[in-house]
């Protein structure tokens, strides 16, 4: 038997034609085009596989059976669009996610940041904020907090509002604490928050140097010059063309010798600006702009 | 002529393997049984602890005649290479490269076998083969159903040869399965299926 001869079920009513995947791909492209033209949100260069999953889950949740049917409703209903937007934004994160990254940042990047009188860090795609507060805690413990401003941005306003409050469920804190300790944390996580009933709220002194702002990596440009840009597990949802554009944006937005930190399984190799960077920590994907 | 999104895909076949409890040993048996000239890419999702790191890749590399590496974001899919899903990410395939996602766990797992198999089914259609091995989970049955629905081939490790029989049994109950094979016969079967191209 050859690969071409896999058992085919043509003519059997209960089996979908293999090209139904292609029809759905077409439907999703039409939806994204419609969303862009109607609302200005541009998801056309997102990685299709995971976008399709989230769209399909959203359709099921909204009781719509096809993506074309979803399109019809979204174009006429801005509130549905807002829910779709929120569904497309992946907000699964935790404090000190990948503790090894924070350890490397503490050991290899903090000493470099200390050489500046004041520093700006851009946390792009900050989601619900856990990783931003993690960075604020790290900076505080490294004596950098006073002179650093963190610009935390996300395209989803709803998520950003939630991040701004600094309020999180208490039950998640045990896992966060474990990560914090593994990341080389010098104190104890509860030093940084107050617990009330089943929630915690992060201390005001952590939040005072964080600027929260809506920014869309797909459509918005550079807005400052930074000494470090942290963008972890955000670009995995983009296709290669969009990744290349965002890499250019980051390159333009970094000061010379500025730091670029990506997610553990992302890589700068293959991006058009790869040659402009040197490596600080290859395993943790921390790079430094050379030119 | 109708435009096909798959035309540009040089890789004609894809083998997707899913395993859970007892999976690292089972995978070592399966992967070491594949011939050196195996012509299709192989993607592997194993449920594991998020601290697994590169240890699994190292372990599976021993005795395996093919190159074994961890898939990263946008890693191109090439024939004859075995790609392992990284811990703590869902693994998906696009036309000719891998994609990762940090979306919520599915079936309590990340990477989840269903997420992986479903994307393989859509990207490779009738050229996809899915193999589900040992595990104490219900993950994988939906994924195999998707592979079948898009015309691909499904293989399940015979439950009595599995360290944990729940996962293969669940697939046998819920999905349409082409072959039920003892662990040591899965690699020869895949080799025969994929290497005898004219």
Short mmCIF file of N, CA and C in Angstrom, two decimals, chain A residues 47-193:
data_model
loop_
_atom_site.label_atom_id
_atom_site.label_comp_id
_atom_site.label_asym_id
_atom_site.label_seq_id
_atom_site.Cartn_x
_atom_site.Cartn_y
_atom_site.Cartn_z
N UNK A 47 -1.38 32.84 12.79
CA UNK A 47 -1.20 31.43 12.46
C UNK A 47 -2.58 30.78 12.42
N UNK A 48 -2.87 30.14 11.31
CA UNK A 48 -4.24 29.67 11.06
C UNK A 48 -4.69 28.54 12.00
N UNK A 49 -3.78 27.62 12.30
CA UNK A 49 -4.20 26.42 13.04
C UNK A 49 -4.82 26.75 14.40
N UNK A 50 -4.14 27.58 15.18
CA UNK A 50 -4.68 27.85 16.51
C UNK A 50 -5.82 28.88 16.45
N UNK A 51 -5.76 29.80 15.48
CA UNK A 51 -6.85 30.76 15.32
C UNK A 51 -8.16 30.04 14.98
N UNK A 52 -8.04 29.01 14.15
CA UNK A 52 -9.20 28.22 13.76
C UNK A 52 -9.81 27.52 14.97
N UNK A 53 -8.93 26.97 15.80
CA UNK A 53 -9.40 26.32 17.04
C UNK A 53 -10.20 27.27 17.90
N UNK A 54 -9.61 28.46 18.13
CA UNK A 54 -10.27 29.41 19.02
C UNK A 54 -11.58 29.90 18.40
N UNK A 55 -11.60 30.07 17.08
CA UNK A 55 -12.82 30.52 16.40
C UNK A 55 -13.90 29.44 16.48
N UNK A 56 -13.49 28.19 16.30
CA UNK A 56 -14.44 27.09 16.36
C UNK A 56 -15.02 26.95 17.77
N UNK A 57 -14.15 27.05 18.78
CA UNK A 57 -14.64 26.99 20.16
C UNK A 57 -15.60 28.13 20.44
N UNK A 58 -15.26 29.30 19.93
CA UNK A 58 -16.12 30.47 20.15
C UNK A 58 -17.48 30.27 19.48
N UNK A 59 -17.48 29.74 18.24
CA UNK A 59 -18.73 29.48 17.54
C UNK A 59 -19.61 28.53 18.35
N UNK A 60 -19.00 27.48 18.87
CA UNK A 60 -19.76 26.50 19.65
C UNK A 60 -20.37 27.17 20.88
N UNK A 61 -19.56 28.00 21.52
CA UNK A 61 -20.01 28.71 22.71
C UNK A 61 -21.18 29.65 22.39
N UNK A 62 -21.15 30.24 21.22
CA UNK A 62 -22.20 31.18 20.83
C UNK A 62 -23.36 30.47 20.12
N UNK A 63 -23.26 29.16 19.99
CA UNK A 63 -24.35 28.41 19.37
C UNK A 63 -24.47 28.62 17.86
N UNK A 64 -23.34 28.87 17.20
CA UNK A 64 -23.35 29.07 15.75
C UNK A 64 -22.66 27.87 15.10
N UNK A 65 -23.26 27.34 14.01
CA UNK A 65 -22.74 26.07 13.53
C UNK A 65 -21.63 26.17 12.48
N UNK A 66 -21.57 27.27 11.72
CA UNK A 66 -20.46 27.40 10.77
C UNK A 66 -19.78 28.75 10.93
N UNK A 67 -18.57 28.84 10.39
CA UNK A 67 -17.83 30.09 10.49
C UNK A 67 -18.48 31.16 9.63
N UNK A 68 -19.08 30.75 8.51
CA UNK A 68 -19.80 31.73 7.68
C UNK A 68 -20.97 32.33 8.46
N UNK A 69 -21.66 31.52 9.22
CA UNK A 69 -22.78 32.01 10.03
C UNK A 69 -22.27 32.97 11.11
N UNK A 70 -21.10 32.64 11.65
CA UNK A 70 -20.50 33.52 12.66
C UNK A 70 -20.18 34.87 12.03
N UNK A 71 -19.64 34.82 10.82
CA UNK A 71 -19.29 36.06 10.12
C UNK A 71 -20.50 36.97 9.95
N UNK A 72 -21.60 36.36 9.53
CA UNK A 72 -22.83 37.14 9.31
C UNK A 72 -23.22 37.89 10.59
N UNK A 73 -23.13 37.19 11.72
CA UNK A 73 -23.54 37.81 12.98
C UNK A 73 -22.54 38.86 13.46
N UNK A 74 -21.25 38.52 13.34
CA UNK A 74 -20.22 39.43 13.86
C UNK A 74 -20.25 40.78 13.12
N UNK A 75 -20.47 40.73 11.81
CA UNK A 75 -20.46 41.97 11.04
C UNK A 75 -21.58 42.91 11.47
N UNK A 76 -22.66 42.35 12.03
CA UNK A 76 -23.80 43.18 12.41
C UNK A 76 -23.86 43.47 13.91
N UNK A 77 -23.00 42.83 14.69
CA UNK A 77 -23.15 42.93 16.15
C UNK A 77 -21.80 43.25 16.82
N UNK A 78 -21.55 44.54 17.09
CA UNK A 78 -20.29 44.94 17.70
C UNK A 78 -20.02 44.27 19.05
N UNK A 79 -21.07 43.97 19.79
CA UNK A 79 -20.87 43.32 21.08
C UNK A 79 -20.34 41.90 20.91
N UNK A 80 -20.87 41.23 19.89
CA UNK A 80 -20.38 39.88 19.59
C UNK A 80 -18.91 39.97 19.16
N UNK A 81 -18.59 41.01 18.40
CA UNK A 81 -17.21 41.22 17.97
C UNK A 81 -16.30 41.38 19.18
N UNK A 82 -16.77 42.10 20.17
CA UNK A 82 -15.96 42.29 21.37
C UNK A 82 -15.69 40.97 22.09
N UNK A 83 -16.72 40.14 22.13
CA UNK A 83 -16.54 38.82 22.75
C UNK A 83 -15.58 37.96 21.93
N UNK A 84 -15.69 38.07 20.60
CA UNK A 84 -14.79 37.31 19.72
C UNK A 84 -13.34 37.76 19.93
N UNK A 85 -13.17 39.06 20.03
CA UNK A 85 -11.84 39.64 20.26
C UNK A 85 -11.23 39.06 21.54
N UNK A 86 -12.06 39.01 22.57
CA UNK A 86 -11.59 38.50 23.85
C UNK A 86 -11.27 37.00 23.73
N UNK A 87 -12.07 36.29 22.94
CA UNK A 87 -11.83 34.85 22.75
C UNK A 87 -10.54 34.60 21.98
N UNK A 88 -10.18 35.52 21.10
CA UNK A 88 -8.96 35.34 20.31
C UNK A 88 -7.71 35.68 21.10
N UNK A 89 -7.88 36.45 22.15
CA UNK A 89 -6.70 36.81 22.92
C UNK A 89 -6.47 35.66 23.92
N UNK A 90 -5.28 35.05 23.82
CA UNK A 90 -4.98 33.89 24.67
C UNK A 90 -4.47 34.38 26.00
N UNK A 91 -5.25 34.18 27.04
CA UNK A 91 -4.89 34.76 28.33
C UNK A 91 -4.56 33.69 29.36
N UNK A 92 -3.81 32.70 28.90
CA UNK A 92 -3.40 31.66 29.84
C UNK A 92 -1.95 31.95 30.21
N UNK A 93 -1.73 32.34 31.44
CA UNK A 93 -0.37 32.69 31.85
C UNK A 93 -0.25 32.44 33.35
N UNK A 94 0.93 32.67 33.88
CA UNK A 94 1.06 32.56 35.33
C UNK A 94 2.23 33.44 35.75
N UNK A 95 2.35 33.68 37.04
CA UNK A 95 3.47 34.48 37.52
C UNK A 95 4.75 33.69 37.37
N UNK A 96 5.81 34.36 37.01
CA UNK A 96 7.12 33.74 36.82
C UNK A 96 7.02 32.49 35.95
N UNK A 97 6.17 32.57 34.90
CA UNK A 97 6.07 31.47 33.95
C UNK A 97 7.46 31.19 33.38
N UNK A 98 7.88 29.94 33.35
CA UNK A 98 9.25 29.56 32.99
C UNK A 98 10.24 30.22 33.95
N UNK A 99 10.33 29.72 35.18
CA UNK A 99 11.19 30.35 36.19
C UNK A 99 12.63 30.57 35.71
N UNK A 100 13.11 29.67 34.87
CA UNK A 100 14.47 29.79 34.35
C UNK A 100 14.69 31.10 33.60
N UNK A 101 13.66 31.58 32.94
CA UNK A 101 13.77 32.85 32.23
C UNK A 101 14.02 33.99 33.22
N UNK A 102 13.24 34.01 34.31
CA UNK A 102 13.38 35.10 35.28
C UNK A 102 14.72 35.03 36.00
N UNK A 103 15.19 33.79 36.19
CA UNK A 103 16.50 33.62 36.80
C UNK A 103 17.58 34.20 35.88
N UNK A 104 17.47 33.88 34.60
CA UNK A 104 18.45 34.39 33.63
C UNK A 104 18.37 35.92 33.53
N UNK A 105 17.15 36.44 33.57
CA UNK A 105 16.97 37.90 33.48
C UNK A 105 17.62 38.57 34.70
N UNK A 106 17.40 37.96 35.86
CA UNK A 106 17.97 38.47 37.11
C UNK A 106 19.50 38.46 37.05
N UNK A 107 20.05 37.35 36.55
CA UNK A 107 21.50 37.19 36.59
C UNK A 107 22.21 37.89 35.45
N UNK A 108 21.58 37.91 34.28
CA UNK A 108 22.31 38.41 33.11
C UNK A 108 21.83 39.76 32.60
N UNK A 109 20.59 40.11 32.84
CA UNK A 109 20.08 41.37 32.29
C UNK A 109 20.06 42.48 33.35
N UNK A 110 19.68 42.13 34.59
CA UNK A 110 19.61 43.15 35.64
C UNK A 110 20.94 43.92 35.80
N UNK A 111 22.08 43.23 35.81
CA UNK A 111 23.35 43.97 35.96
C UNK A 111 23.56 44.98 34.83
N UNK A 112 23.11 44.61 33.64
CA UNK A 112 23.23 45.51 32.49
C UNK A 112 22.31 46.72 32.65
N UNK A 113 21.08 46.48 33.10
CA UNK A 113 20.13 47.58 33.27
C UNK A 113 20.61 48.55 34.35
N UNK A 114 21.35 48.02 35.33
CA UNK A 114 21.84 48.86 36.42
C UNK A 114 22.81 49.94 35.94
N UNK A 115 23.40 49.75 34.77
CA UNK A 115 24.38 50.73 34.28
C UNK A 115 23.71 51.99 33.73
N UNK A 116 22.39 51.97 33.60
CA UNK A 116 21.69 53.16 33.11
C UNK A 116 21.09 53.96 34.26
N UNK A 117 21.06 55.29 34.12
CA UNK A 117 20.44 56.10 35.17
C UNK A 117 18.93 55.86 35.26
N UNK A 118 18.31 55.61 34.12
CA UNK A 118 16.88 55.25 34.15
C UNK A 118 16.61 54.34 32.97
N UNK A 119 15.65 53.43 33.13
CA UNK A 119 15.39 52.47 32.06
C UNK A 119 13.91 52.34 31.77
N UNK A 120 13.64 51.97 30.52
CA UNK A 120 12.27 51.69 30.09
C UNK A 120 12.19 50.26 29.57
N UNK A 121 11.20 49.52 30.06
CA UNK A 121 10.97 48.15 29.59
C UNK A 121 9.59 48.10 28.95
N UNK A 122 9.53 47.48 27.78
CA UNK A 122 8.23 47.30 27.11
C UNK A 122 7.84 45.84 27.23
N UNK A 123 6.71 45.59 27.90
CA UNK A 123 6.17 44.23 27.97
C UNK A 123 5.02 44.17 26.96
N UNK A 124 5.30 43.61 25.79
CA UNK A 124 4.32 43.61 24.70
C UNK A 124 3.48 42.34 24.75
N UNK A 125 2.16 42.50 24.76
CA UNK A 125 1.26 41.35 24.88
C UNK A 125 1.24 40.87 26.32
N UNK A 126 0.87 41.80 27.22
CA UNK A 126 1.01 41.51 28.67
C UNK A 126 -0.13 40.68 29.21
N UNK A 127 -1.19 40.47 28.40
CA UNK A 127 -2.31 39.65 28.82
C UNK A 127 -2.87 40.11 30.17
N UNK A 128 -3.17 39.20 31.07
CA UNK A 128 -3.81 39.58 32.33
C UNK A 128 -2.81 40.09 33.38
N UNK A 129 -1.56 40.27 33.00
CA UNK A 129 -0.63 41.02 33.85
C UNK A 129 0.27 40.25 34.79
N UNK A 130 0.04 38.95 34.96
CA UNK A 130 0.84 38.17 35.91
C UNK A 130 2.34 38.31 35.67
N UNK A 131 2.73 38.28 34.39
CA UNK A 131 4.17 38.33 34.10
C UNK A 131 4.73 39.74 34.27
N UNK A 132 3.84 40.74 34.18
CA UNK A 132 4.29 42.12 34.41
C UNK A 132 4.59 42.33 35.90
N UNK A 133 3.68 41.86 36.76
CA UNK A 133 3.93 41.98 38.20
C UNK A 133 5.15 41.15 38.60
N UNK A 134 5.35 40.02 37.92
CA UNK A 134 6.54 39.21 38.19
C UNK A 134 7.80 40.03 37.92
N UNK A 135 7.79 40.73 36.77
CA UNK A 135 8.95 41.56 36.40
C UNK A 135 9.13 42.70 37.40
N UNK A 136 8.02 43.31 37.83
CA UNK A 136 8.10 44.41 38.79
C UNK A 136 8.72 43.93 40.10
N UNK A 137 8.36 42.72 40.53
CA UNK A 137 8.92 42.16 41.76
C UNK A 137 10.42 41.93 41.58
N UNK A 138 10.78 41.35 40.45
CA UNK A 138 12.20 41.09 40.16
C UNK A 138 12.99 42.40 40.20
N UNK A 139 12.46 43.43 39.55
CA UNK A 139 13.16 44.72 39.49
C UNK A 139 13.32 45.31 40.88
N UNK A 140 12.28 45.14 41.69
CA UNK A 140 12.34 45.67 43.05
C UNK A 140 13.45 44.96 43.84
N UNK A 141 13.52 43.66 43.71
CA UNK A 141 14.53 42.90 44.45
C UNK A 141 15.93 43.17 43.93
N UNK A 142 16.04 43.60 42.70
CA UNK A 142 17.36 43.91 42.13
C UNK A 142 17.69 45.40 42.25
N UNK A 143 16.87 46.14 42.99
CA UNK A 143 17.14 47.56 43.20
C UNK A 143 16.94 48.41 41.96
N UNK A 144 16.15 47.91 41.02
CA UNK A 144 15.97 48.64 39.76
C UNK A 144 14.60 49.30 39.64
N UNK A 145 13.74 48.97 40.56
CA UNK A 145 12.34 49.37 40.44
C UNK A 145 12.17 50.89 40.36
N UNK A 146 12.88 51.60 41.25
CA UNK A 146 12.74 53.06 41.35
C UNK A 146 13.00 53.76 40.03
N UNK A 147 13.97 53.26 39.30
CA UNK A 147 14.39 54.00 38.10
C UNK A 147 13.89 53.37 36.80
N UNK A 148 12.98 52.39 36.94
CA UNK A 148 12.47 51.72 35.73
C UNK A 148 10.99 52.00 35.54
N UNK A 149 10.62 52.22 34.31
CA UNK A 149 9.21 52.30 33.98
C UNK A 149 8.88 51.12 33.07
N UNK A 150 7.85 50.37 33.44
CA UNK A 150 7.41 49.26 32.59
C UNK A 150 6.19 49.71 31.79
N UNK A 151 6.29 49.62 30.47
CA UNK A 151 5.14 49.88 29.61
C UNK A 151 4.52 48.54 29.26
N UNK A 152 3.35 48.26 29.83
CA UNK A 152 2.69 46.97 29.60
C UNK A 152 1.55 47.17 28.63
N UNK A 153 1.62 46.49 27.48
CA UNK A 153 0.59 46.70 26.46
C UNK A 153 -0.07 45.40 26.02
N UNK A 154 -1.31 45.54 25.60
CA UNK A 154 -2.06 44.41 25.03
C UNK A 154 -3.09 44.98 24.07
N UNK A 155 -3.54 44.17 23.11
CA UNK A 155 -4.53 44.69 22.16
C UNK A 155 -5.94 44.61 22.72
N UNK A 156 -6.13 43.79 23.74
CA UNK A 156 -7.47 43.55 24.26
C UNK A 156 -7.73 44.42 25.49
N UNK A 157 -8.58 45.42 25.33
CA UNK A 157 -8.87 46.40 26.38
C UNK A 157 -9.41 45.73 27.65
N UNK A 158 -10.27 44.75 27.45
CA UNK A 158 -10.91 44.08 28.58
C UNK A 158 -9.85 43.39 29.47
N UNK A 159 -8.90 42.72 28.80
CA UNK A 159 -7.84 42.04 29.52
C UNK A 159 -6.94 43.04 30.24
N UNK A 160 -6.69 44.15 29.56
CA UNK A 160 -5.83 45.18 30.12
C UNK A 160 -6.43 45.78 31.39
N UNK A 161 -7.74 46.01 31.37
CA UNK A 161 -8.43 46.55 32.54
C UNK A 161 -8.27 45.61 33.73
N UNK A 162 -8.37 44.32 33.42
CA UNK A 162 -8.24 43.31 34.47
C UNK A 162 -6.82 43.32 35.03
N UNK A 163 -5.84 43.43 34.13
CA UNK A 163 -4.44 43.43 34.54
C UNK A 163 -4.15 44.62 35.45
N UNK A 164 -4.72 45.76 35.10
CA UNK A 164 -4.49 47.00 35.82
C UNK A 164 -4.91 46.91 37.29
N UNK A 165 -5.96 46.16 37.56
CA UNK A 165 -6.46 46.07 38.93
C UNK A 165 -5.47 45.36 39.85
N UNK A 166 -4.65 44.48 39.31
CA UNK A 166 -3.69 43.75 40.14
C UNK A 166 -4.36 42.75 41.07
N UNK A 167 -5.58 42.35 40.73
CA UNK A 167 -6.33 41.41 41.57
C UNK A 167 -6.35 40.03 40.92
N UNK A 168 -5.99 39.00 41.70
CA UNK A 168 -5.93 37.63 41.17
C UNK A 168 -6.51 36.65 42.18
N UNK A 169 -6.96 35.49 41.70
CA UNK A 169 -7.51 34.50 42.63
C UNK A 169 -6.43 33.95 43.57
N UNK A 170 -6.80 33.84 44.81
CA UNK A 170 -5.86 33.37 45.84
C UNK A 170 -5.37 31.96 45.55
N UNK A 171 -6.27 31.12 45.01
CA UNK A 171 -5.92 29.70 44.85
C UNK A 171 -4.76 29.47 43.87
N UNK A 172 -4.51 30.44 42.99
CA UNK A 172 -3.42 30.28 42.03
C UNK A 172 -2.07 30.60 42.67
N UNK A 173 -2.09 31.20 43.85
CA UNK A 173 -0.86 31.73 44.42
C UNK A 173 0.16 30.67 44.83
N UNK A 174 -0.30 29.49 45.20
CA UNK A 174 0.64 28.44 45.62
C UNK A 174 1.56 28.07 44.45
N UNK A 175 0.98 27.94 43.25
CA UNK A 175 1.78 27.63 42.06
C UNK A 175 2.72 28.79 41.73
N UNK A 176 2.18 30.01 41.84
CA UNK A 176 2.99 31.20 41.55
C UNK A 176 4.18 31.27 42.50
N UNK A 177 3.92 30.96 43.76
CA UNK A 177 4.97 31.01 44.78
C UNK A 177 6.08 30.01 44.44
N UNK A 178 5.67 28.84 43.99
CA UNK A 178 6.63 27.79 43.61
C UNK A 178 7.54 28.31 42.49
N UNK A 179 6.91 28.90 41.47
CA UNK A 179 7.68 29.48 40.36
C UNK A 179 8.61 30.58 40.85
N UNK A 180 8.06 31.42 41.74
CA UNK A 180 8.82 32.57 42.26
C UNK A 180 10.11 32.08 42.94
N UNK A 181 9.97 31.05 43.75
CA UNK A 181 11.14 30.53 44.46
C UNK A 181 12.14 29.95 43.47
N UNK A 182 11.63 29.18 42.50
CA UNK A 182 12.52 28.60 41.48
C UNK A 182 13.22 29.66 40.65
N UNK A 183 12.58 30.81 40.52
CA UNK A 183 13.15 31.86 39.67
C UNK A 183 14.25 32.63 40.39
N UNK A 184 14.51 32.28 41.63
CA UNK A 184 15.55 32.98 42.39
C UNK A 184 15.00 34.12 43.23
N UNK A 185 13.71 34.11 43.51
CA UNK A 185 13.07 35.13 44.34
C UNK A 185 13.77 35.25 45.70
N UNK A 186 13.91 36.47 46.18
CA UNK A 186 14.70 36.68 47.39
C UNK A 186 13.87 36.80 48.65
N UNK A 187 12.58 36.96 48.51
CA UNK A 187 11.74 37.11 49.70
C UNK A 187 10.66 36.04 49.65
N UNK A 188 9.44 36.44 49.94
CA UNK A 188 8.34 35.48 49.84
C UNK A 188 7.23 36.21 49.12
N UNK A 189 6.54 35.52 48.24
CA UNK A 189 5.56 36.18 47.37
C UNK A 189 4.49 36.96 48.15
N UNK A 190 3.98 36.43 49.26
CA UNK A 190 2.95 37.17 50.01
C UNK A 190 3.42 38.54 50.52
N UNK A 191 4.74 38.79 50.51
CA UNK A 191 5.22 40.12 50.88
C UNK A 191 4.70 41.19 49.93
N UNK A 192 4.26 40.76 48.75
CA UNK A 192 3.91 41.73 47.71
C UNK A 192 2.41 41.90 47.50
N UNK A 193 1.61 41.17 48.24
CA UNK A 193 0.17 41.34 48.05
C UNK A 193 -0.59 41.25 49.37
#
